[in-house]
Coordinates of C-alpha atoms in Angstrom, one line a residue:
M1 CA 93.7 -12.9 89.2
S2 CA 94.2 -13.9 92.9
L3 CA 91.2 -14.1 95.0
S4 CA 93.2 -14.7 98.3
R5 CA 95.3 -12.0 100.0
T6 CA 99.0 -13.4 99.3
L7 CA 102.2 -11.4 99.7
T8 CA 102.7 -11.2 96.1
P9 CA 100.8 -8.3 94.4
A10 CA 98.3 -9.5 91.8
P11 CA 99.5 -8.2 88.3
D12 CA 97.0 -6.0 86.3
Y13 CA 95.5 -8.5 83.9
P14 CA 94.1 -7.3 80.7
D15 CA 90.5 -6.1 80.6
V16 CA 89.2 -8.8 78.2
G17 CA 87.0 -11.8 78.6
N18 CA 88.1 -15.3 77.6
P19 CA 86.1 -15.9 74.4
D20 CA 86.4 -19.6 74.9
L21 CA 84.8 -19.3 78.4
L22 CA 82.2 -16.9 76.9
D23 CA 81.1 -19.6 74.3
R24 CA 80.7 -22.1 77.0
I25 CA 78.5 -20.1 79.6
P26 CA 74.9 -21.6 79.2
L27 CA 73.2 -19.1 77.2
D28 CA 69.8 -19.5 78.9
A29 CA 71.3 -19.2 82.5
D30 CA 69.1 -17.1 84.7
V31 CA 71.9 -16.5 87.3
V32 CA 75.7 -16.7 86.6
L33 CA 78.5 -16.2 89.2
D34 CA 82.0 -15.0 88.0
V35 CA 84.5 -15.9 90.6
G36 CA 87.4 -13.6 90.1
C37 CA 85.4 -11.3 87.8
H38 CA 88.3 -8.7 87.7
K39 CA 86.8 -5.6 85.9
G40 CA 83.8 -7.6 84.6
A41 CA 84.6 -8.0 80.9
L42 CA 83.6 -11.5 80.6
G43 CA 80.2 -10.8 82.4
A44 CA 79.7 -7.8 80.3
A45 CA 80.2 -9.8 77.1
Y46 CA 77.7 -12.5 78.2
R47 CA 75.0 -9.8 79.1
L48 CA 75.0 -8.7 75.6
R49 CA 74.0 -12.2 74.5
N50 CA 71.6 -12.8 77.6
P51 CA 70.4 -9.4 78.8
R52 CA 67.9 -11.0 81.0
A53 CA 70.5 -12.9 83.1
R54 CA 71.4 -11.8 86.6
V55 CA 75.3 -11.7 86.2
L56 CA 77.2 -11.6 89.6
G57 CA 80.9 -11.0 90.2
V58 CA 83.3 -11.2 93.0
D59 CA 87.1 -10.2 93.3
H60 CA 89.4 -8.9 95.8
M61 CA 90.9 -6.0 94.1
P62 CA 88.7 -2.9 95.1
E63 CA 89.8 -0.9 91.8
A64 CA 88.7 -3.8 89.7
V65 CA 85.4 -4.2 91.5
R66 CA 84.5 -0.6 90.9
V67 CA 84.7 -1.0 87.3
A68 CA 82.8 -4.3 87.3
A69 CA 80.0 -2.6 89.3
G70 CA 79.0 -0.6 86.2
R71 CA 79.1 -3.8 84.0
L72 CA 77.5 -6.6 86.0
S73 CA 74.2 -7.1 88.0
E74 CA 75.9 -7.1 91.3
V75 CA 79.5 -7.4 92.4
A76 CA 81.3 -7.8 95.7
C77 CA 84.8 -7.2 96.9
I78 CA 85.7 -10.2 99.1
D79 CA 88.3 -12.9 99.8
I80 CA 86.5 -16.0 98.3
E81 CA 88.5 -18.3 100.8
S82 CA 87.4 -16.5 103.9
D83 CA 84.3 -14.4 103.2
P84 CA 80.9 -16.1 102.4
L85 CA 79.1 -15.2 99.0
P86 CA 76.9 -12.1 99.8
F87 CA 74.2 -12.7 97.1
E88 CA 70.6 -14.0 97.6
V89 CA 70.1 -16.7 95.0
P90 CA 67.5 -19.0 96.5
D91 CA 67.0 -21.2 93.3
G92 CA 70.8 -21.8 93.0
Y93 CA 73.4 -20.7 90.4
D94 CA 73.1 -21.8 86.9
C95 CA 76.6 -21.3 86.1
I96 CA 79.7 -20.7 88.4
I97 CA 82.7 -19.7 86.5
Y98 CA 86.4 -19.9 87.7
G99 CA 88.4 -18.3 84.8
D100 CA 92.1 -18.7 85.8
V101 CA 91.2 -18.6 89.4
L102 CA 91.7 -22.0 91.2
E103 CA 95.5 -22.0 90.7
H104 CA 95.7 -18.8 92.8
L105 CA 93.8 -20.2 95.9
R106 CA 95.3 -21.9 98.8
D107 CA 92.5 -24.7 99.0
P108 CA 90.7 -24.6 95.7
W109 CA 89.3 -28.0 96.4
R110 CA 87.3 -26.7 99.3
I111 CA 85.9 -23.8 97.4
M112 CA 84.9 -26.2 94.6
R113 CA 83.0 -28.5 97.0
E114 CA 81.2 -25.7 98.8
H115 CA 80.2 -24.0 95.5
A116 CA 79.0 -27.1 93.9
K117 CA 76.3 -27.3 96.6
L118 CA 75.2 -23.8 95.4
L119 CA 74.4 -24.9 91.9
S120 CA 70.8 -25.2 90.5
P121 CA 69.7 -28.7 89.4
R122 CA 70.9 -27.6 85.9
G123 CA 73.9 -25.8 87.1
V124 CA 77.2 -25.8 85.4
M125 CA 80.5 -25.4 86.9
L126 CA 82.9 -23.9 84.3
I127 CA 86.4 -23.8 84.9
C128 CA 89.7 -22.6 83.1
V129 CA 93.1 -23.6 84.5
P130 CA 96.6 -23.7 83.2
N131 CA 98.1 -26.9 82.2
A132 CA 100.9 -28.1 84.5
A133 CA 102.0 -30.5 81.9
H134 CA 102.4 -27.8 79.3
W135 CA 105.6 -28.7 77.2
S136 CA 107.4 -25.7 78.4
V137 CA 107.6 -26.9 82.0
P138 CA 109.6 -30.1 81.4
L139 CA 111.8 -28.3 79.0
R140 CA 112.6 -25.6 81.7
L141 CA 113.2 -28.4 84.3
I142 CA 115.6 -30.3 81.9
N143 CA 117.4 -26.9 81.5
G144 CA 117.6 -26.5 85.2
T145 CA 115.3 -23.4 85.3
F146 CA 111.9 -22.8 86.8
D147 CA 111.6 -18.9 86.5
Y148 CA 108.2 -17.3 87.3
E149 CA 106.6 -14.9 85.1
D150 CA 104.0 -12.2 85.2
Q151 CA 101.5 -14.3 83.2
G152 CA 101.2 -17.8 81.7
V153 CA 101.7 -21.2 83.1
L154 CA 104.4 -20.1 85.5
D155 CA 102.5 -17.0 86.7
R156 CA 104.3 -15.8 89.9
T157 CA 100.9 -15.7 91.9
H158 CA 100.1 -19.5 91.1
L159 CA 99.7 -21.4 94.3
R160 CA 98.4 -24.7 92.8
W161 CA 98.8 -26.8 89.8
F162 CA 96.6 -29.1 87.7
T163 CA 96.8 -31.6 85.0
L164 CA 93.9 -33.3 83.1
A165 CA 94.0 -36.1 85.6
T166 CA 94.1 -34.0 88.8
M167 CA 91.4 -31.7 87.7
E168 CA 89.1 -34.5 86.8
K169 CA 89.7 -36.1 90.2
A170 CA 89.1 -32.7 91.9
L171 CA 85.7 -32.5 90.1
A172 CA 84.6 -36.0 91.0
Q173 CA 85.4 -35.0 94.8
T174 CA 82.9 -32.2 94.5
G175 CA 80.1 -34.6 93.4
L176 CA 80.0 -33.3 89.9
Q177 CA 80.3 -35.1 86.7
A178 CA 82.7 -33.7 84.0
C179 CA 80.8 -33.1 80.7
D180 CA 83.7 -32.3 78.6
V181 CA 87.2 -30.5 78.5
T182 CA 88.3 -28.2 75.8
P183 CA 92.1 -27.5 75.2
R184 CA 93.4 -24.0 74.6
T185 CA 96.5 -24.2 72.4
F186 CA 98.6 -21.0 71.7
D187 CA 102.0 -22.4 70.4
Q188 CA 101.4 -25.7 68.4
K189 CA 104.8 -25.2 66.7
G190 CA 106.6 -24.9 70.1
A191 CA 104.9 -28.1 71.2
E192 CA 105.9 -30.0 68.2
T193 CA 109.5 -28.9 68.6
A194 CA 109.5 -30.2 72.2
A195 CA 108.2 -33.4 71.0
D196 CA 111.0 -33.6 68.5
L197 CA 113.7 -32.9 71.2
L198 CA 112.0 -35.7 73.4
K199 CA 111.5 -38.3 70.5
D200 CA 114.0 -40.7 72.2
V201 CA 112.5 -40.2 75.7
L202 CA 109.0 -40.6 75.0
P203 CA 108.8 -44.3 73.9
A204 CA 110.8 -45.3 77.0
M205 CA 107.8 -43.5 79.1
G206 CA 105.2 -45.3 77.2
L207 CA 104.1 -42.2 75.4
S208 CA 103.5 -41.7 71.6
R209 CA 104.3 -38.3 70.0
E210 CA 100.4 -37.9 69.5
N211 CA 99.8 -38.5 73.2
F212 CA 102.5 -36.2 74.4
L213 CA 101.2 -33.5 72.0
A214 CA 97.7 -34.0 73.2
R215 CA 98.7 -33.7 76.8
S216 CA 101.3 -31.0 76.6
A217 CA 100.3 -28.7 73.7
P218 CA 97.5 -26.9 75.5
M219 CA 98.4 -24.0 77.7
Q220 CA 95.0 -24.1 79.4
F221 CA 92.0 -26.6 79.7
I222 CA 88.4 -25.6 80.0
W223 CA 86.1 -27.9 81.9
R224 CA 82.4 -28.1 82.2
A225 CA 80.9 -30.1 84.8
R226 CA 77.2 -30.6 86.0
K227 CA 75.3 -31.9 89.1
T228 CA 72.8 -33.6 86.9
P229 CA 74.1 -34.5 83.5
A230 CA 71.5 -35.1 80.7
Q231 CA 71.4 -37.7 77.8
P232 CA 73.9 -36.3 75.4
I233 CA 72.6 -35.6 72.0
A234 CA 74.3 -34.5 68.8
I235 CA 72.9 -31.9 66.5
R236 CA 74.6 -31.8 63.1
S237 CA 73.6 -29.3 60.3
T238 CA 74.3 -28.7 56.8
M239 CA 74.7 -25.1 55.5
L240 CA 74.3 -23.4 52.2
K241 CA 77.1 -21.3 51.2
P242 CA 76.8 -18.1 53.3
F243 CA 74.6 -15.6 51.6
A244 CA 73.5 -12.5 53.1
A245 CA 72.3 -13.4 56.5
V246 CA 70.4 -16.6 55.9
S247 CA 73.2 -19.0 56.9
D248 CA 74.2 -16.8 60.1
I249 CA 70.7 -16.2 61.5
R250 CA 69.3 -19.8 60.9
V251 CA 72.4 -22.0 61.3
I252 CA 75.7 -20.4 62.7
Y253 CA 74.2 -18.4 65.5
P254 CA 71.4 -21.0 66.8
M255 CA 74.0 -23.7 66.5
R256 CA 76.5 -21.6 68.7
A257 CA 73.6 -21.2 71.1
L258 CA 72.9 -24.9 71.3
K259 CA 76.6 -25.5 71.9
T260 CA 76.5 -23.8 75.3
D261 CA 74.3 -26.7 76.6
P262 CA 76.9 -29.2 77.9
S263 CA 74.6 -32.0 76.9
V264 CA 74.5 -31.0 73.3
S265 CA 77.3 -31.7 70.7
V266 CA 77.0 -29.6 67.5
Q267 CA 78.7 -29.7 64.1
V268 CA 78.1 -27.7 60.9
G269 CA 79.3 -29.2 57.7
D270 CA 78.6 -31.8 54.8
I271 CA 76.6 -34.9 55.4
D272 CA 79.4 -37.3 55.1
T273 CA 81.6 -35.5 57.6
F274 CA 79.1 -36.2 60.4
P275 CA 80.3 -38.8 62.9
Q276 CA 78.0 -41.9 63.2
P277 CA 75.3 -41.5 65.7
S278 CA 75.3 -44.0 68.7
E279 CA 72.9 -45.3 71.3
R280 CA 74.8 -43.2 73.8
Q281 CA 74.6 -40.1 71.7
P282 CA 71.7 -40.0 69.2
A283 CA 72.0 -37.6 66.5
I284 CA 69.7 -35.3 64.6
C285 CA 70.8 -34.0 61.1
V286 CA 69.2 -30.7 60.2
L287 CA 69.2 -30.0 56.4
H288 CA 69.5 -26.2 55.7
R289 CA 67.2 -25.1 52.8
P290 CA 67.7 -28.5 50.8
L291 CA 66.4 -29.0 47.3
L292 CA 65.8 -32.8 47.2
V293 CA 63.6 -34.2 44.4
G294 CA 62.8 -37.5 43.2
D295 CA 64.9 -40.5 43.4
E296 CA 68.0 -38.6 44.4
G297 CA 66.1 -37.0 47.3
V298 CA 64.8 -40.3 48.5
A299 CA 68.5 -41.6 48.3
V300 CA 69.7 -38.7 50.6
F301 CA 67.1 -39.4 53.1
R302 CA 67.6 -43.1 53.0
H303 CA 71.3 -42.7 53.5
L304 CA 70.8 -40.5 56.7
M305 CA 68.2 -42.7 58.1
Q306 CA 70.2 -45.9 57.5
R307 CA 73.0 -44.2 59.4
G308 CA 70.8 -43.6 62.2
F309 CA 70.1 -39.8 61.9
L310 CA 66.7 -38.4 62.8
V311 CA 66.3 -35.9 59.9
V312 CA 65.0 -32.2 60.3
T313 CA 64.5 -29.8 57.4
E314 CA 65.2 -26.2 58.1
F315 CA 63.3 -23.8 55.8
D316 CA 62.2 -20.1 56.0
D317 CA 60.7 -19.3 52.7
L318 CA 57.3 -19.9 51.2
P319 CA 57.4 -22.9 48.7
D320 CA 54.5 -21.7 46.8
F321 CA 56.5 -19.0 45.3
M322 CA 59.6 -21.0 44.4
P323 CA 59.2 -22.9 41.1
Q324 CA 61.8 -25.6 42.2
L325 CA 59.6 -26.4 45.1
R326 CA 56.3 -26.9 43.4
D327 CA 57.6 -30.2 41.8
E328 CA 55.3 -33.0 42.9
R329 CA 58.3 -35.2 43.4
L330 CA 59.8 -32.9 46.0
M331 CA 61.1 -34.8 49.2
N332 CA 62.3 -31.7 51.3
F333 CA 59.5 -31.9 53.9
R334 CA 57.5 -35.3 53.2
A335 CA 60.6 -37.4 53.7
A336 CA 61.9 -35.5 56.9
H337 CA 60.8 -36.7 60.3
A338 CA 60.1 -32.9 61.1
V339 CA 60.5 -29.4 59.8
Q340 CA 61.6 -26.3 61.5
T341 CA 60.7 -22.7 60.2
S342 CA 60.7 -19.1 61.4
T343 CA 57.1 -17.8 61.1
P344 CA 53.4 -19.1 61.7
V345 CA 52.4 -18.3 58.2
L346 CA 55.4 -20.6 56.9
A347 CA 54.6 -23.2 59.4
E348 CA 50.9 -23.5 58.2
A349 CA 52.1 -23.8 54.7
L350 CA 54.8 -26.4 55.5
R351 CA 52.3 -28.6 57.5
Q352 CA 50.4 -29.4 54.3
Q353 CA 53.4 -31.6 53.6
N354 CA 54.6 -32.6 57.1
P355 CA 52.4 -32.0 60.3
E356 CA 55.5 -32.0 62.6
V357 CA 56.6 -28.4 62.4
A358 CA 58.2 -26.2 64.8
I359 CA 58.4 -22.4 64.8
F360 CA 61.7 -20.9 66.0
P361 CA 61.5 -17.2 65.4
N362 CA 64.6 -15.4 64.3
G363 CA 66.5 -13.9 67.1
I364 CA 69.5 -11.8 67.8
S365 CA 72.8 -13.6 68.9
E366 CA 74.1 -10.5 70.8
L367 CA 73.2 -6.8 71.2
R368 CA 75.6 -4.4 69.2
P369 CA 77.6 -1.9 70.9
I370 CA 75.9 1.5 70.6
V371 CA 77.8 3.8 68.2
N372 CA 75.1 5.8 66.5
F373 CA 73.8 9.3 67.0
M374 CA 77.1 10.6 67.7
T375 CA 77.5 13.1 64.7
P376 CA 75.4 16.2 65.4
G377 CA 73.4 17.5 62.5
S378 CA 73.6 14.4 60.4
V379 CA 71.4 11.3 60.4
T380 CA 72.2 8.2 58.2
L381 CA 69.3 6.1 56.7
F382 CA 70.3 2.5 56.1
F383 CA 68.8 0.3 53.3
G384 CA 70.2 -3.3 52.8
A385 CA 67.9 -6.0 51.3
L386 CA 67.8 -8.5 48.6
N387 CA 65.2 -8.5 45.8
R388 CA 63.1 -5.7 47.2
T389 CA 62.8 -3.5 43.9
V390 CA 59.1 -3.7 43.7
D391 CA 58.9 -2.7 47.4
W392 CA 61.0 0.2 47.4
Q393 CA 60.3 1.7 43.8
P394 CA 56.9 3.6 45.0
Y395 CA 58.9 5.3 47.7
M396 CA 62.0 6.5 45.9
P397 CA 60.4 10.0 44.9
V398 CA 59.7 10.5 48.5
L399 CA 63.3 9.7 49.5
N400 CA 64.7 12.0 46.9
A401 CA 62.4 14.8 48.1
A402 CA 63.5 14.2 51.7
A403 CA 67.1 14.2 50.5
A404 CA 66.6 17.5 48.6
A405 CA 64.9 19.2 51.5
L406 CA 67.5 18.1 54.1
G407 CA 70.8 18.0 52.1
A408 CA 73.9 16.8 54.0
Q409 CA 71.7 16.4 57.0
L410 CA 70.5 13.2 55.5
Q411 CA 73.0 10.5 54.6
F412 CA 72.2 7.1 52.9
Q413 CA 74.1 4.0 53.5
V414 CA 73.1 1.4 51.0
V415 CA 74.2 -2.5 51.0
Y416 CA 73.9 -4.7 47.9
D417 CA 71.1 -2.9 46.0
Q418 CA 72.8 -1.0 43.3
A419 CA 69.6 0.0 41.6
F420 CA 68.4 1.6 44.9
F421 CA 71.6 3.4 45.3
D422 CA 71.6 4.7 41.7
A423 CA 68.2 5.9 42.0
L424 CA 69.0 8.1 45.0
E425 CA 69.3 11.8 43.7
T426 CA 71.9 12.9 46.3
P427 CA 75.6 13.1 46.6
H428 CA 75.5 12.2 50.3
K429 CA 75.3 8.4 49.9
S430 CA 77.5 5.4 50.3
F431 CA 77.5 1.9 48.6
T432 CA 78.7 -1.5 49.8
P433 CA 78.3 -4.5 47.7
L434 CA 77.0 -7.9 49.2
C435 CA 79.0 -8.5 52.4
D436 CA 79.3 -10.9 55.3
H437 CA 76.7 -10.4 58.1
R438 CA 79.2 -9.1 60.5
T439 CA 79.9 -6.2 58.1
Y440 CA 76.3 -5.7 57.4
M441 CA 75.5 -5.3 61.1
S442 CA 78.5 -2.9 61.6
L443 CA 77.3 -0.7 58.8
L444 CA 73.8 -0.9 60.2
A445 CA 74.9 0.1 63.7
Q446 CA 76.5 3.2 62.4
S447 CA 73.2 4.3 61.0
E448 CA 70.3 6.1 62.7
I449 CA 67.3 4.9 60.5
S450 CA 66.6 1.6 58.9
F451 CA 64.2 1.7 56.0
M452 CA 62.1 -1.4 55.7
P453 CA 59.5 -1.4 53.0
L454 CA 57.4 -4.4 52.1
L455 CA 54.3 -4.1 49.9
D456 CA 51.3 -6.1 51.1
S457 CA 51.4 -9.5 49.2
A458 CA 51.1 -13.2 50.2
F459 CA 54.9 -13.7 49.6
N460 CA 55.8 -10.8 51.8
R461 CA 53.2 -11.6 54.5
A462 CA 55.3 -14.9 55.1
K463 CA 58.4 -13.0 55.8
S464 CA 59.9 -12.7 59.3
D465 CA 60.6 -9.4 61.1
L466 CA 64.5 -10.0 61.1
K467 CA 65.3 -6.6 59.7
Y468 CA 63.4 -5.2 62.6
I469 CA 65.1 -7.0 65.4
E470 CA 68.5 -6.5 63.7
A471 CA 68.0 -2.6 63.6
A472 CA 66.5 -2.6 67.0
S473 CA 69.4 -4.6 68.5
A474 CA 71.9 -1.6 67.4
R475 CA 69.5 1.2 68.6
V476 CA 68.7 2.0 64.9
V477 CA 65.1 3.4 64.5
P478 CA 63.0 0.9 62.3
L479 CA 61.0 2.9 59.8
A480 CA 58.8 0.3 58.3
S481 CA 55.8 -0.7 56.4
P482 CA 52.9 -2.3 58.1
T483 CA 53.3 -5.5 56.3
V484 CA 55.0 -7.9 58.7
Y485 CA 56.4 -5.0 60.7
G486 CA 53.1 -3.9 62.1
D487 CA 52.9 -7.0 64.2
S488 CA 56.3 -6.2 65.8
I489 CA 56.7 -2.7 66.1
E490 CA 54.8 -0.4 68.7
D491 CA 54.3 2.6 66.4
G492 CA 55.8 5.7 67.8
V493 CA 57.5 3.7 70.7
T494 CA 59.7 1.0 69.3
G495 CA 59.8 2.2 65.8
L496 CA 57.7 4.2 63.2
I497 CA 55.2 2.7 60.7
F498 CA 54.6 4.5 57.5
R499 CA 51.2 4.0 55.7
S500 CA 51.7 6.3 52.7
E501 CA 54.2 8.3 50.8
S502 CA 53.4 11.5 52.7
D503 CA 53.6 9.6 55.9
L504 CA 57.0 8.4 55.1
Y505 CA 58.2 11.8 54.1
E506 CA 56.9 13.4 57.3
K507 CA 58.6 10.8 59.5
I508 CA 61.8 11.1 57.8
I509 CA 61.8 15.0 58.5
R510 CA 60.9 14.4 61.9
L511 CA 63.7 11.9 62.7
V512 CA 66.5 14.1 61.1
T513 CA 65.2 17.3 62.6
A514 CA 64.6 15.9 66.0
P515 CA 67.3 13.3 66.8
G516 CA 66.2 13.1 70.3
L517 CA 63.2 11.4 69.2
G518 CA 65.2 8.9 67.3
I519 CA 67.4 8.1 70.4
T520 CA 64.3 7.6 72.4
I521 CA 62.7 5.2 70.0
G522 CA 65.9 3.4 69.3
N523 CA 66.5 2.8 73.0
A524 CA 62.9 1.3 73.4
A525 CA 63.4 -0.8 70.5
R526 CA 66.7 -2.1 71.8
Q527 CA 65.2 -2.8 75.1
S528 CA 62.3 -4.7 73.5
V529 CA 64.6 -6.9 71.6
A530 CA 66.8 -7.3 74.7
Q531 CA 63.9 -8.6 76.7
A532 CA 62.3 -10.8 74.2
R533 CA 64.0 -11.7 70.9
M534 CA 67.5 -13.0 71.7
D535 CA 68.6 -16.4 70.7
A536 CA 69.4 -17.1 74.4
Y537 CA 65.6 -17.3 75.1
G538 CA 65.1 -20.0 72.5
V539 CA 67.8 -22.6 73.6
A540 CA 65.6 -24.5 76.0
D541 CA 62.6 -24.8 73.6
R542 CA 65.0 -26.0 70.9
V543 CA 66.6 -28.7 72.8
A544 CA 63.3 -29.8 74.4
W545 CA 61.9 -30.1 70.9
Y546 CA 65.0 -32.0 69.6
R547 CA 64.7 -34.5 72.5
S548 CA 60.9 -35.0 71.9
L549 CA 61.7 -35.9 68.3
L550 CA 64.1 -38.4 69.4
D551 CA 61.7 -39.7 72.0
R552 CA 59.2 -40.2 69.2
R553 CA 61.5 -41.4 66.6
E554 CA 59.6 -44.7 65.8
E555 CA 56.3 -42.8 65.4
L556 CA 57.8 -40.2 63.3
T557 CA 59.6 -42.8 61.0
R558 CA 56.3 -44.8 60.5
A559 CA 54.7 -41.4 59.5
I560 CA 57.5 -41.0 56.8
Y561 CA 56.8 -44.3 55.4
D562 CA 53.1 -43.5 55.1
R563 CA 54.0 -40.4 53.2
V564 CA 56.9 -41.7 51.2
P565 CA 56.4 -45.5 50.7
E566 CA 59.6 -45.9 48.7
L567 CA 61.6 -45.0 51.8
A568 CA 60.1 -48.0 53.8
P569 CA 62.5 -51.1 54.3

């Protein structure tokens, strides 16, 4: 998308954001500038992940800017090479993005130098440029052709060309330091065919097949550079086989969030697949819900510590109610440098075995697009939970009474719990077996009410309010018991709390017969989560805690030896 007024008309680029750029915008940025924002698709997608961010955009095409104005915080229609940026950003930009832009400018090096001065101290410059060394270019030259196209490496509006070496040099001249570079390859087979055709030429040029492919297979490269690079650290995490949302919420989404910090390298996998830590890049290994007992447990921790890892145990259940975790030989918590969990109740219980405990409340990775309250005269009640039979059984007569009174006006969407589904005495119900988290959230988002019963017990009081924030993020009305949810929901504002069977019945009737009430509550709930419960808002705290653990490694290791003498060298 050209930002300078050339004689060649700019093509109408697709209205989609680059997903690889999206995943690299610092998730905790306060101010983001998208240079060449087009219609604002990238910034709109980012705002679903970080609603508090101020996302600004500039582009030279008025028709695109009009669309972007409804998606971003502020937009301006300017020529970036001749007009000053019109925004007031006194503390600097936390991220400036050039997504397929620099190659369209007459003097991209000047623009980069000027904009680098506008970055905040933690600011990141994020750049996606086509690869002038792409395998298709030398093949065309060999064939005597250099035909321009509407899009791609030979886009007819490109004015400048970049390779890995020239972009690294350009960044250095801005005073920024490159943090990393990521290839975007779309035709690996084509690159390998080109390497085969050039197999006799490459050795004469001092190139191996592997070097040629690394240089020429990517169609684009994404660069991240910073003013003040931080000490690189690595976060490695194991993960249980995905079950319900446990792995997504506690591992996959938080690790994706951490990855947006250019100083943090992340990997999810098995222990033996993790690279060796180094002095240049110290590493933390997070063990997701392990069960490590006795000598075998000691052996796992010894292996990780000897390799140089600082070890953190991730656990979000109350150990007292799990027989396997009552074994006095349990090493899960005592042999770790630290423990992370999701609620204060869990933290208090886990501190009995390890005083170094951090609380990272469950969050939402991104807001769901709003798709509910679209069918007049019909409201869907969603229930999806594991092992909640004792919690919902007392309320099943009420649900059936409401279903009988409302008929087709009240639909039910049930995930996983076959017994709950079978107990519903209505034909207006649908069932989905245990599914992945994306499917779960899609079904939830299509509903209007989320039913969340929890009886008052020590086990339930240790649970998190995850189901509340999931429902609220999709504008689904939380209909919940006071246990756990009473601390999160403002009754009548961001959800409805029921305290008896009759109270539940009355609130279901109100929500079905007055859908405007549900929309109002759902919107308020969504706004509450958007402002306080996104993964974006916990990135800085997580990174700071991990860095503090590495700074205190010797102290924390000595504490392990005191708790588990058999681990001492």
